[in-house]
Amino acid sequence: MDSITARNLLKLQDIDLKIEEVKAKIEKIPAEIKKIEEEKQKIIDEFENILRQRKQLEITKKEKELDIQTFQDRIKKIEERLNTVRNNDEYKALLREKAQAEEAIIHIEDEILKIMEDLENLQSRIKELEKEKDLKIQNLENQIHEKKQEIEKLNLELKELQQKREELTKQIKPQDLAQYENIKKKVKTKVIAVVDDQVCTGCYMVIPPKVFTELLKSENLLRCPNCGRYLFYEAK
Ligand SMILES: [Zn+2]
Protein backbone atom coordinates (compact mmCIF):
# COMPACT_ATOMS: atom_id res chain seq x y z
CA MET A 1 0.00 0.00 0.00
CA ASP A 2 1.44 3.33 -1.05
CA SER A 3 1.59 6.47 1.01
CA ILE A 4 -1.22 8.18 -0.94
CA THR A 5 -3.52 5.36 0.03
CA ALA A 6 -2.23 5.61 3.58
CA ARG A 7 -3.04 9.28 3.70
CA ASN A 8 -6.46 8.67 2.18
CA LEU A 9 -7.17 5.97 4.73
CA LEU A 10 -6.09 8.33 7.46
CA LYS A 11 -8.52 10.93 6.08
CA LEU A 12 -11.20 8.26 5.90
CA GLN A 13 -10.55 7.39 9.48
CA ASP A 14 -10.89 11.04 10.51
CA ILE A 15 -14.25 11.18 8.78
CA ASP A 16 -15.34 7.89 10.35
CA LEU A 17 -14.41 9.12 13.80
CA LYS A 18 -16.37 12.31 13.21
CA ILE A 19 -19.34 10.29 11.95
CA GLU A 20 -19.26 8.20 15.10
CA GLU A 21 -19.01 11.32 17.24
CA VAL A 22 -21.98 12.96 15.50
CA LYS A 23 -24.03 9.75 15.71
CA ALA A 24 -23.30 9.44 19.42
CA LYS A 25 -24.44 13.03 19.94
CA ILE A 26 -27.66 12.42 17.99
CA GLU A 27 -28.39 9.29 20.01
CA LYS A 28 -28.05 11.11 23.30
CA ILE A 29 -30.49 13.91 22.54
CA PRO A 30 -33.87 12.08 22.74
CA ALA A 31 -33.11 11.06 26.33
CA GLU A 32 -32.18 14.65 27.13
CA ILE A 33 -35.44 15.88 25.63
CA LYS A 34 -37.36 13.28 27.61
CA LYS A 35 -35.72 14.48 30.80
CA ILE A 36 -36.70 18.09 30.09
CA GLU A 37 -40.25 17.01 29.26
CA GLU A 38 -40.46 15.13 32.54
CA GLU A 39 -39.28 18.22 34.38
CA LYS A 40 -41.97 20.24 32.63
CA GLN A 41 -44.63 17.68 33.51
CA LYS A 42 -43.50 17.75 37.13
CA ILE A 43 -44.06 21.50 37.29
CA ILE A 44 -47.51 21.13 35.72
CA ASP A 45 -48.42 18.30 38.12
CA GLU A 46 -47.26 20.25 41.15
CA PHE A 47 -49.34 23.22 40.13
CA GLU A 48 -52.40 21.10 39.48
CA ASN A 49 -51.91 19.49 42.84
CA ILE A 50 -52.10 22.89 44.53
CA LEU A 51 -55.23 23.74 42.55
CA ARG A 52 -56.74 20.46 43.78
CA GLN A 53 -55.84 21.40 47.34
CA ARG A 54 -57.68 24.70 46.90
CA LYS A 55 -60.71 22.94 45.46
CA GLN A 56 -60.71 20.49 48.36
CA LEU A 57 -60.57 23.34 50.88
CA GLU A 58 -63.45 25.10 49.14
CA ILE A 59 -65.51 21.91 49.27
CA THR A 60 -64.74 21.44 52.97
CA LYS A 61 -65.67 25.05 53.65
CA LYS A 62 -69.03 24.60 51.92
CA GLU A 63 -69.68 21.42 53.91
CA LYS A 64 -68.92 23.24 57.15
CA GLU A 65 -71.29 26.05 56.17
CA LEU A 66 -74.00 23.47 55.55
CA ASP A 67 -73.27 21.97 58.98
CA ILE A 68 -73.84 25.39 60.53
CA GLN A 69 -77.12 25.67 58.66
CA THR A 70 -78.17 22.28 60.02
CA PHE A 71 -77.40 23.34 63.60
CA GLN A 72 -79.21 26.66 63.09
CA ASP A 73 -82.29 24.82 61.85
CA ARG A 74 -82.09 22.58 64.89
CA ILE A 75 -81.86 25.60 67.19
CA LYS A 76 -84.91 27.11 65.51
CA LYS A 77 -86.89 23.93 66.13
CA ILE A 78 -85.70 23.78 69.76
CA GLU A 79 -86.84 27.38 70.25
CA GLU A 80 -90.27 26.53 68.86
CA ARG A 81 -90.56 23.59 71.20
CA LEU A 82 -89.35 25.69 74.15
CA ASN A 83 -92.43 27.87 73.65
CA THR A 84 -94.79 24.94 73.89
CA VAL A 85 -93.16 22.56 76.37
CA ARG A 86 -94.70 22.35 79.88
CA ASN A 87 -92.50 19.78 81.53
CA ASN A 88 -89.55 21.26 83.44
CA ASP A 89 -87.12 18.36 82.78
CA GLU A 90 -87.93 18.43 79.12
CA TYR A 91 -87.43 22.20 79.12
CA LYS A 92 -84.01 21.85 80.72
CA ALA A 93 -83.05 19.10 78.26
CA LEU A 94 -84.03 21.32 75.34
CA LEU A 95 -81.97 24.20 76.74
CA ARG A 96 -78.99 21.87 77.04
CA GLU A 97 -79.47 20.69 73.52
CA LYS A 98 -79.68 24.28 72.29
CA ALA A 99 -76.45 25.21 74.14
CA GLN A 100 -74.69 22.23 72.58
CA ALA A 101 -75.82 23.25 69.11
CA GLU A 102 -74.64 26.81 69.70
CA GLU A 103 -71.30 25.55 70.90
CA ALA A 104 -71.00 23.32 67.84
CA ILE A 105 -71.67 26.34 65.59
CA ILE A 106 -68.90 28.34 67.32
CA HIS A 107 -66.55 25.42 66.86
CA ILE A 108 -67.40 25.07 63.15
CA GLU A 109 -67.05 28.82 62.63
CA ASP A 110 -63.52 28.60 64.01
CA GLU A 111 -62.80 25.80 61.59
CA ILE A 112 -64.15 27.85 58.70
CA LEU A 113 -61.96 30.79 59.71
CA LYS A 114 -58.95 28.50 59.68
CA ILE A 115 -59.91 27.18 56.24
CA MET A 116 -60.32 30.73 54.94
CA GLU A 117 -56.87 31.57 56.22
CA ASP A 118 -55.43 28.51 54.50
CA LEU A 119 -57.29 29.43 51.33
CA GLU A 120 -55.86 32.93 51.39
CA ASN A 121 -52.31 31.61 51.79
CA LEU A 122 -52.88 29.08 49.06
CA GLN A 123 -54.28 31.76 46.81
CA SER A 124 -51.21 33.96 47.06
CA ARG A 125 -49.00 30.93 46.51
CA ILE A 126 -50.98 30.01 43.42
CA LYS A 127 -50.53 33.54 42.06
CA GLU A 128 -46.79 33.37 42.68
CA LEU A 129 -46.45 29.89 41.22
CA GLU A 130 -48.52 30.73 38.20
CA LYS A 131 -45.98 33.32 37.09
CA GLU A 132 -43.03 31.15 38.07
CA LYS A 133 -44.51 28.09 36.40
CA ASP A 134 -45.12 29.87 33.09
CA LEU A 135 -41.56 31.18 33.05
CA LYS A 136 -40.11 27.78 33.89
CA ILE A 137 -42.23 26.00 31.30
CA GLN A 138 -41.32 28.58 28.67
CA ASN A 139 -37.67 28.07 29.51
CA LEU A 140 -37.94 24.28 29.30
CA GLU A 141 -39.84 24.48 26.02
CA ASN A 142 -37.07 26.66 24.63
CA GLN A 143 -34.58 24.05 25.71
CA ILE A 144 -36.56 21.32 23.96
CA HIS A 145 -36.74 23.45 20.83
CA GLU A 146 -32.97 23.96 20.93
CA LYS A 147 -32.37 20.24 21.31
CA LYS A 148 -34.57 19.51 18.32
CA GLN A 149 -32.71 22.07 16.29
CA GLU A 150 -29.47 20.48 17.40
CA ILE A 151 -30.64 17.11 16.07
CA GLU A 152 -31.46 18.72 12.73
CA LYS A 153 -28.08 20.38 12.60
CA LEU A 154 -26.28 17.14 13.51
CA ASN A 155 -28.24 15.18 10.90
CA LEU A 156 -27.15 17.67 8.29
CA GLU A 157 -23.58 17.39 9.48
CA LEU A 158 -23.85 13.61 9.31
CA LYS A 159 -25.15 13.76 5.77
CA GLU A 160 -22.26 15.98 4.71
CA LEU A 161 -19.75 13.66 6.35
CA GLN A 162 -21.28 10.64 4.64
CA GLN A 163 -21.07 12.41 1.27
CA LYS A 164 -17.45 13.31 1.95
CA ARG A 165 -16.77 9.70 2.88
CA GLU A 166 -18.32 8.46 -0.31
CA GLU A 167 -16.20 10.83 -2.39
CA LEU A 168 -13.07 9.74 -0.58
CA THR A 169 -13.71 6.01 -0.88
CA LYS A 170 -13.82 6.41 -4.67
CA GLN A 171 -10.14 7.31 -4.48
CA ILE A 172 -9.21 4.20 -2.52
CA LYS A 173 -8.68 0.80 -4.11
CA PRO A 174 -11.49 -1.61 -3.21
CA GLN A 175 -9.16 -4.17 -1.64
CA ASP A 176 -7.53 -1.50 0.53
CA LEU A 177 -10.92 -0.23 1.56
CA ALA A 178 -12.08 -3.76 2.33
CA GLN A 179 -9.06 -4.33 4.52
CA TYR A 180 -9.69 -1.05 6.30
CA GLU A 181 -13.30 -2.07 6.97
CA ASN A 182 -12.16 -5.46 8.23
CA ILE A 183 -9.72 -4.05 10.76
CA LYS A 184 -12.30 -1.46 11.75
CA LYS A 185 -14.73 -4.22 12.65
CA LYS A 186 -12.10 -5.76 14.92
CA VAL A 187 -10.64 -2.70 16.62
CA LYS A 188 -13.91 -0.72 16.70
CA THR A 189 -12.23 2.68 16.85
CA LYS A 190 -9.09 3.83 15.09
CA VAL A 191 -7.93 1.60 12.24
CA ILE A 192 -4.82 3.60 11.55
CA ALA A 193 -2.64 4.59 14.43
CA VAL A 194 -0.18 7.39 14.11
CA VAL A 195 3.18 6.37 15.49
CA ASP A 196 4.37 8.85 18.03
CA ASP A 197 7.80 8.49 19.60
CA GLN A 198 7.89 4.79 18.65
CA VAL A 199 4.56 4.21 20.33
CA CYS A 200 1.44 2.97 18.56
CA THR A 201 -1.22 5.56 19.49
CA GLY A 202 -3.89 2.91 18.98
CA CYS A 203 -2.87 0.59 21.78
CA TYR A 204 -0.08 2.64 23.40
CA MET A 205 2.47 -0.13 23.15
CA VAL A 206 6.02 0.51 22.08
CA ILE A 207 6.66 -0.68 18.55
CA PRO A 208 9.44 -3.29 18.36
CA PRO A 209 12.66 -1.68 17.02
CA LYS A 210 12.70 -4.04 14.04
CA VAL A 211 9.21 -2.97 12.95
CA PHE A 212 10.00 0.65 13.61
CA THR A 213 13.16 0.56 11.47
CA GLU A 214 11.15 -1.01 8.70
CA LEU A 215 8.50 1.64 9.13
CA LEU A 216 11.11 4.36 8.64
CA LYS A 217 12.38 2.82 5.43
CA SER A 218 9.21 1.56 3.89
CA GLU A 219 6.62 3.56 2.01
CA ASN A 220 4.14 0.85 2.88
CA LEU A 221 1.74 0.68 5.73
CA LEU A 222 2.81 -1.82 8.37
CA ARG A 223 0.60 -3.17 11.06
CA CYS A 224 1.10 -2.93 14.79
CA PRO A 225 2.19 -6.36 16.06
CA ASN A 226 0.17 -5.77 19.20
CA CYS A 227 -3.23 -4.43 18.06
CA GLY A 228 -3.18 -5.06 14.31
CA ARG A 229 -3.86 -1.44 13.39
CA TYR A 230 -2.14 0.14 10.45
CA LEU A 231 0.79 2.22 11.56
CA PHE A 232 1.25 5.61 10.07
CA TYR A 233 4.53 7.31 10.61
CA GLU A 234 5.54 10.73 9.48
CA ALA A 235 8.98 12.06 10.26
CA LYS A 236 8.77 15.27 12.23
ZN1 LIG B 1 -1.00 -0.97 18.37
mmCIF file of C-alpha atoms and ligand atoms in Angstrom:
data_model
loop_
_atom_site.group_PDB
_atom_site.id
_atom_site.type_symbol
_atom_site.label_atom_id
_atom_site.label_comp_id
_atom_site.label_asym_id
_atom_site.label_seq_id
_atom_site.Cartn_x
_atom_site.Cartn_y
_atom_site.Cartn_z
ATOM 1 C CA MET A 1 0.000 0.000 0.000
ATOM 2 C CA ASP A 2 1.443 3.328 -1.048
ATOM 3 C CA SER A 3 1.588 6.473 1.015
ATOM 4 C CA ILE A 4 -1.215 8.183 -0.938
ATOM 5 C CA THR A 5 -3.524 5.358 0.033
ATOM 6 C CA ALA A 6 -2.230 5.612 3.577
ATOM 7 C CA ARG A 7 -3.040 9.278 3.699
ATOM 8 C CA ASN A 8 -6.465 8.667 2.184
ATOM 9 C CA LEU A 9 -7.166 5.969 4.726
ATOM 10 C CA LEU A 10 -6.085 8.326 7.456
ATOM 11 C CA LYS A 11 -8.518 10.930 6.082
ATOM 12 C CA LEU A 12 -11.202 8.259 5.898
ATOM 13 C CA GLN A 13 -10.549 7.390 9.479
ATOM 14 C CA ASP A 14 -10.886 11.037 10.511
ATOM 15 C CA ILE A 15 -14.245 11.177 8.780
ATOM 16 C CA ASP A 16 -15.341 7.889 10.346
ATOM 17 C CA LEU A 17 -14.406 9.117 13.798
ATOM 18 C CA LYS A 18 -16.369 12.314 13.215
ATOM 19 C CA ILE A 19 -19.340 10.291 11.947
ATOM 20 C CA GLU A 20 -19.264 8.199 15.101
ATOM 21 C CA GLU A 21 -19.007 11.315 17.237
ATOM 22 C CA VAL A 22 -21.979 12.955 15.503
ATOM 23 C CA LYS A 23 -24.033 9.747 15.710
ATOM 24 C CA ALA A 24 -23.300 9.439 19.425
ATOM 25 C CA LYS A 25 -24.441 13.028 19.940
ATOM 26 C CA ILE A 26 -27.657 12.420 17.989
ATOM 27 C CA GLU A 27 -28.391 9.287 20.006
ATOM 28 C CA LYS A 28 -28.053 11.109 23.303
ATOM 29 C CA ILE A 29 -30.495 13.911 22.545
ATOM 30 C CA PRO A 30 -33.868 12.081 22.742
ATOM 31 C CA ALA A 31 -33.109 11.061 26.329
ATOM 32 C CA GLU A 32 -32.178 14.650 27.128
ATOM 33 C CA ILE A 33 -35.440 15.881 25.625
ATOM 34 C CA LYS A 34 -37.356 13.281 27.609
ATOM 35 C CA LYS A 35 -35.720 14.483 30.804
ATOM 36 C CA ILE A 36 -36.702 18.087 30.092
ATOM 37 C CA GLU A 37 -40.249 17.011 29.260
ATOM 38 C CA GLU A 38 -40.461 15.130 32.541
ATOM 39 C CA GLU A 39 -39.281 18.218 34.378
ATOM 40 C CA LYS A 40 -41.969 20.237 32.625
ATOM 41 C CA GLN A 41 -44.627 17.677 33.506
ATOM 42 C CA LYS A 42 -43.502 17.746 37.126
ATOM 43 C CA ILE A 43 -44.064 21.503 37.293
ATOM 44 C CA ILE A 44 -47.508 21.129 35.724
ATOM 45 C CA ASP A 45 -48.418 18.297 38.118
ATOM 46 C CA GLU A 46 -47.264 20.247 41.148
ATOM 47 C CA PHE A 47 -49.337 23.219 40.128
ATOM 48 C CA GLU A 48 -52.403 21.097 39.479
ATOM 49 C CA ASN A 49 -51.910 19.491 42.840
ATOM 50 C CA ILE A 50 -52.104 22.886 44.533
ATOM 51 C CA LEU A 51 -55.230 23.740 42.548
ATOM 52 C CA ARG A 52 -56.737 20.465 43.775
ATOM 53 C CA GLN A 53 -55.837 21.402 47.338
ATOM 54 C CA ARG A 54 -57.685 24.700 46.899
ATOM 55 C CA LYS A 55 -60.706 22.944 45.460
ATOM 56 C CA GLN A 56 -60.705 20.495 48.356
ATOM 57 C CA LEU A 57 -60.566 23.345 50.882
ATOM 58 C CA GLU A 58 -63.451 25.099 49.140
ATOM 59 C CA ILE A 59 -65.515 21.910 49.271
ATOM 60 C CA THR A 60 -64.736 21.438 52.966
ATOM 61 C CA LYS A 61 -65.673 25.052 53.654
ATOM 62 C CA LYS A 62 -69.031 24.596 51.919
ATOM 63 C CA GLU A 63 -69.677 21.416 53.910
ATOM 64 C CA LYS A 64 -68.920 23.235 57.148
ATOM 65 C CA GLU A 65 -71.292 26.045 56.168
ATOM 66 C CA LEU A 66 -74.003 23.471 55.546
ATOM 67 C CA ASP A 67 -73.272 21.973 58.977
ATOM 68 C CA ILE A 68 -73.840 25.386 60.530
ATOM 69 C CA GLN A 69 -77.119 25.675 58.656
ATOM 70 C CA THR A 70 -78.169 22.276 60.024
ATOM 71 C CA PHE A 71 -77.400 23.341 63.603
ATOM 72 C CA GLN A 72 -79.206 26.663 63.093
ATOM 73 C CA ASP A 73 -82.286 24.816 61.852
ATOM 74 C CA ARG A 74 -82.086 22.577 64.890
ATOM 75 C CA ILE A 75 -81.863 25.600 67.193
ATOM 76 C CA LYS A 76 -84.914 27.114 65.515
ATOM 77 C CA LYS A 77 -86.895 23.927 66.134
ATOM 78 C CA ILE A 78 -85.702 23.783 69.755
ATOM 79 C CA GLU A 79 -86.836 27.380 70.255
ATOM 80 C CA GLU A 80 -90.267 26.531 68.860
ATOM 81 C CA ARG A 81 -90.558 23.586 71.197
ATOM 82 C CA LEU A 82 -89.353 25.690 74.152
ATOM 83 C CA ASN A 83 -92.432 27.873 73.646
ATOM 84 C CA THR A 84 -94.794 24.936 73.885
ATOM 85 C CA VAL A 85 -93.160 22.562 76.368
ATOM 86 C CA ARG A 86 -94.704 22.355 79.879
ATOM 87 C CA ASN A 87 -92.498 19.784 81.525
ATOM 88 C CA ASN A 88 -89.550 21.261 83.442
ATOM 89 C CA ASP A 89 -87.121 18.362 82.775
ATOM 90 C CA GLU A 90 -87.925 18.432 79.116
ATOM 91 C CA TYR A 91 -87.426 22.204 79.118
ATOM 92 C CA LYS A 92 -84.006 21.850 80.717
ATOM 93 C CA ALA A 93 -83.047 19.102 78.262
ATOM 94 C CA LEU A 94 -84.026 21.319 75.345
ATOM 95 C CA LEU A 95 -81.965 24.196 76.739
ATOM 96 C CA ARG A 96 -78.986 21.865 77.045
ATOM 97 C CA GLU A 97 -79.468 20.687 73.516
ATOM 98 C CA LYS A 98 -79.676 24.276 72.293
ATOM 99 C CA ALA A 99 -76.454 25.207 74.138
ATOM 100 C CA GLN A 100 -74.695 22.228 72.576
ATOM 101 C CA ALA A 101 -75.817 23.252 69.109
ATOM 102 C CA GLU A 102 -74.637 26.811 69.700
ATOM 103 C CA GLU A 103 -71.301 25.548 70.898
ATOM 104 C CA ALA A 104 -70.996 23.323 67.835
ATOM 105 C CA ILE A 105 -71.669 26.337 65.595
ATOM 106 C CA ILE A 106 -68.902 28.337 67.323
ATOM 107 C CA HIS A 107 -66.549 25.419 66.857
ATOM 108 C CA ILE A 108 -67.396 25.067 63.150
ATOM 109 C CA GLU A 109 -67.049 28.820 62.632
ATOM 110 C CA ASP A 110 -63.521 28.598 64.010
ATOM 111 C CA GLU A 111 -62.797 25.804 61.592
ATOM 112 C CA ILE A 112 -64.151 27.852 58.696
ATOM 113 C CA LEU A 113 -61.958 30.790 59.708
ATOM 114 C CA LYS A 114 -58.954 28.501 59.682
ATOM 115 C CA ILE A 115 -59.911 27.183 56.240
ATOM 116 C CA MET A 116 -60.322 30.732 54.940
ATOM 117 C CA GLU A 117 -56.872 31.573 56.222
ATOM 118 C CA ASP A 118 -55.428 28.511 54.499
ATOM 119 C CA LEU A 119 -57.289 29.434 51.326
ATOM 120 C CA GLU A 120 -55.863 32.926 51.387
ATOM 121 C CA ASN A 121 -52.311 31.609 51.792
ATOM 122 C CA LEU A 122 -52.877 29.079 49.062
ATOM 123 C CA GLN A 123 -54.285 31.758 46.815
ATOM 124 C CA SER A 124 -51.209 33.957 47.064
ATOM 125 C CA ARG A 125 -48.999 30.925 46.510
ATOM 126 C CA ILE A 126 -50.984 30.012 43.420
ATOM 127 C CA LYS A 127 -50.530 33.543 42.063
ATOM 128 C CA GLU A 128 -46.791 33.371 42.678
ATOM 129 C CA LEU A 129 -46.455 29.890 41.224
ATOM 130 C CA GLU A 130 -48.518 30.732 38.203
ATOM 131 C CA LYS A 131 -45.975 33.317 37.086
ATOM 132 C CA GLU A 132 -43.029 31.147 38.071
ATOM 133 C CA LYS A 133 -44.513 28.090 36.402
ATOM 134 C CA ASP A 134 -45.121 29.868 33.094
ATOM 135 C CA LEU A 135 -41.563 31.179 33.048
ATOM 136 C CA LYS A 136 -40.108 27.784 33.893
ATOM 137 C CA ILE A 137 -42.225 26.003 31.296
ATOM 138 C CA GLN A 138 -41.325 28.585 28.672
ATOM 139 C CA ASN A 139 -37.667 28.067 29.510
ATOM 140 C CA LEU A 140 -37.945 24.284 29.296
ATOM 141 C CA GLU A 141 -39.838 24.483 26.023
ATOM 142 C CA ASN A 142 -37.072 26.664 24.630
ATOM 143 C CA GLN A 143 -34.577 24.045 25.712
ATOM 144 C CA ILE A 144 -36.555 21.320 23.957
ATOM 145 C CA HIS A 145 -36.736 23.448 20.831
ATOM 146 C CA GLU A 146 -32.967 23.963 20.925
ATOM 147 C CA LYS A 147 -32.373 20.240 21.311
ATOM 148 C CA LYS A 148 -34.575 19.508 18.316
ATOM 149 C CA GLN A 149 -32.708 22.074 16.285
ATOM 150 C CA GLU A 150 -29.468 20.484 17.404
ATOM 151 C CA ILE A 151 -30.640 17.115 16.067
ATOM 152 C CA GLU A 152 -31.459 18.716 12.726
ATOM 153 C CA LYS A 153 -28.077 20.382 12.599
ATOM 154 C CA LEU A 154 -26.283 17.144 13.505
ATOM 155 C CA ASN A 155 -28.243 15.179 10.905
ATOM 156 C CA LEU A 156 -27.151 17.672 8.295
ATOM 157 C CA GLU A 157 -23.576 17.387 9.484
ATOM 158 C CA LEU A 158 -23.848 13.610 9.310
ATOM 159 C CA LYS A 159 -25.145 13.759 5.769
ATOM 160 C CA GLU A 160 -22.264 15.980 4.713
ATOM 161 C CA LEU A 161 -19.746 13.657 6.352
ATOM 162 C CA GLN A 162 -21.278 10.644 4.642
ATOM 163 C CA GLN A 163 -21.070 12.406 1.275
ATOM 164 C CA LYS A 164 -17.452 13.308 1.952
ATOM 165 C CA ARG A 165 -16.770 9.703 2.884
ATOM 166 C CA GLU A 166 -18.319 8.460 -0.315
ATOM 167 C CA GLU A 167 -16.198 10.832 -2.387
ATOM 168 C CA LEU A 168 -13.071 9.737 -0.580
ATOM 169 C CA THR A 169 -13.708 6.010 -0.881
ATOM 170 C CA LYS A 170 -13.821 6.407 -4.669
ATOM 171 C CA GLN A 171 -10.142 7.309 -4.483
ATOM 172 C CA ILE A 172 -9.209 4.203 -2.520
ATOM 173 C CA LYS A 173 -8.677 0.803 -4.108
ATOM 174 C CA PRO A 174 -11.491 -1.605 -3.206
ATOM 175 C CA GLN A 175 -9.164 -4.172 -1.639
ATOM 176 C CA ASP A 176 -7.531 -1.501 0.534
ATOM 177 C CA LEU A 177 -10.917 -0.231 1.555
ATOM 178 C CA ALA A 178 -12.085 -3.765 2.327
ATOM 179 C CA GLN A 179 -9.059 -4.330 4.522
ATOM 180 C CA TYR A 180 -9.687 -1.053 6.300
ATOM 181 C CA GLU A 181 -13.304 -2.066 6.968
ATOM 182 C CA ASN A 182 -12.163 -5.457 8.232
ATOM 183 C CA ILE A 183 -9.721 -4.049 10.758
ATOM 184 C CA LYS A 184 -12.305 -1.455 11.748
ATOM 185 C CA LYS A 185 -14.735 -4.222 12.655
ATOM 186 C CA LYS A 186 -12.101 -5.758 14.917
ATOM 187 C CA VAL A 187 -10.644 -2.699 16.620
ATOM 188 C CA LYS A 188 -13.907 -0.721 16.699
ATOM 189 C CA THR A 189 -12.229 2.679 16.854
ATOM 190 C CA LYS A 190 -9.090 3.829 15.087
ATOM 191 C CA VAL A 191 -7.926 1.604 12.242
ATOM 192 C CA ILE A 192 -4.821 3.596 11.555
ATOM 193 C CA ALA A 193 -2.641 4.590 14.434
ATOM 194 C CA VAL A 194 -0.178 7.394 14.111
ATOM 195 C CA VAL A 195 3.185 6.375 15.487
ATOM 196 C CA ASP A 196 4.371 8.854 18.026
ATOM 197 C CA ASP A 197 7.799 8.489 19.602
ATOM 198 C CA GLN A 198 7.889 4.786 18.646
ATOM 199 C CA VAL A 199 4.560 4.210 20.326
ATOM 200 C CA CYS A 200 1.435 2.974 18.555
ATOM 201 C CA THR A 201 -1.223 5.558 19.494
ATOM 202 C CA GLY A 202 -3.889 2.909 18.979
ATOM 203 C CA CYS A 203 -2.871 0.585 21.784
ATOM 204 C CA TYR A 204 -0.079 2.642 23.396
ATOM 205 C CA MET A 205 2.473 -0.128 23.145
ATOM 206 C CA VAL A 206 6.024 0.514 22.085
ATOM 207 C CA ILE A 207 6.659 -0.678 18.550
ATOM 208 C CA PRO A 208 9.438 -3.290 18.360
ATOM 209 C CA PRO A 209 12.663 -1.685 17.016
ATOM 210 C CA LYS A 210 12.703 -4.035 14.040
ATOM 211 C CA VAL A 211 9.206 -2.971 12.952
ATOM 212 C CA PHE A 212 10.003 0.653 13.606
ATOM 213 C CA THR A 213 13.164 0.555 11.470
ATOM 214 C CA GLU A 214 11.151 -1.012 8.699
ATOM 215 C CA LEU A 215 8.496 1.644 9.126
ATOM 216 C CA LEU A 216 11.112 4.356 8.636
ATOM 217 C CA LYS A 217 12.376 2.822 5.430
ATOM 218 C CA SER A 218 9.210 1.560 3.894
ATOM 219 C CA GLU A 219 6.623 3.562 2.007
ATOM 220 C CA ASN A 220 4.141 0.845 2.882
ATOM 221 C CA LEU A 221 1.743 0.678 5.733
ATOM 222 C CA LEU A 222 2.807 -1.818 8.367
ATOM 223 C CA ARG A 223 0.604 -3.170 11.063
ATOM 224 C CA CYS A 224 1.100 -2.927 14.793
ATOM 225 C CA PRO A 225 2.192 -6.364 16.059
ATOM 226 C CA ASN A 226 0.167 -5.766 19.196
ATOM 227 C CA CYS A 227 -3.232 -4.429 18.061
ATOM 228 C CA GLY A 228 -3.178 -5.055 14.312
ATOM 229 C CA ARG A 229 -3.860 -1.438 13.391
ATOM 230 C CA TYR A 230 -2.139 0.140 10.451
ATOM 231 C CA LEU A 231 0.792 2.218 11.558
ATOM 232 C CA PHE A 232 1.252 5.614 10.065
ATOM 233 C CA TYR A 233 4.529 7.314 10.613
ATOM 234 C CA GLU A 234 5.536 10.729 9.480
ATOM 235 C CA ALA A 235 8.978 12.059 10.259
ATOM 236 C CA LYS A 236 8.772 15.275 12.225
HETATM 237 ZN ZN ZN B 1 -1.003 -0.972 18.373
#
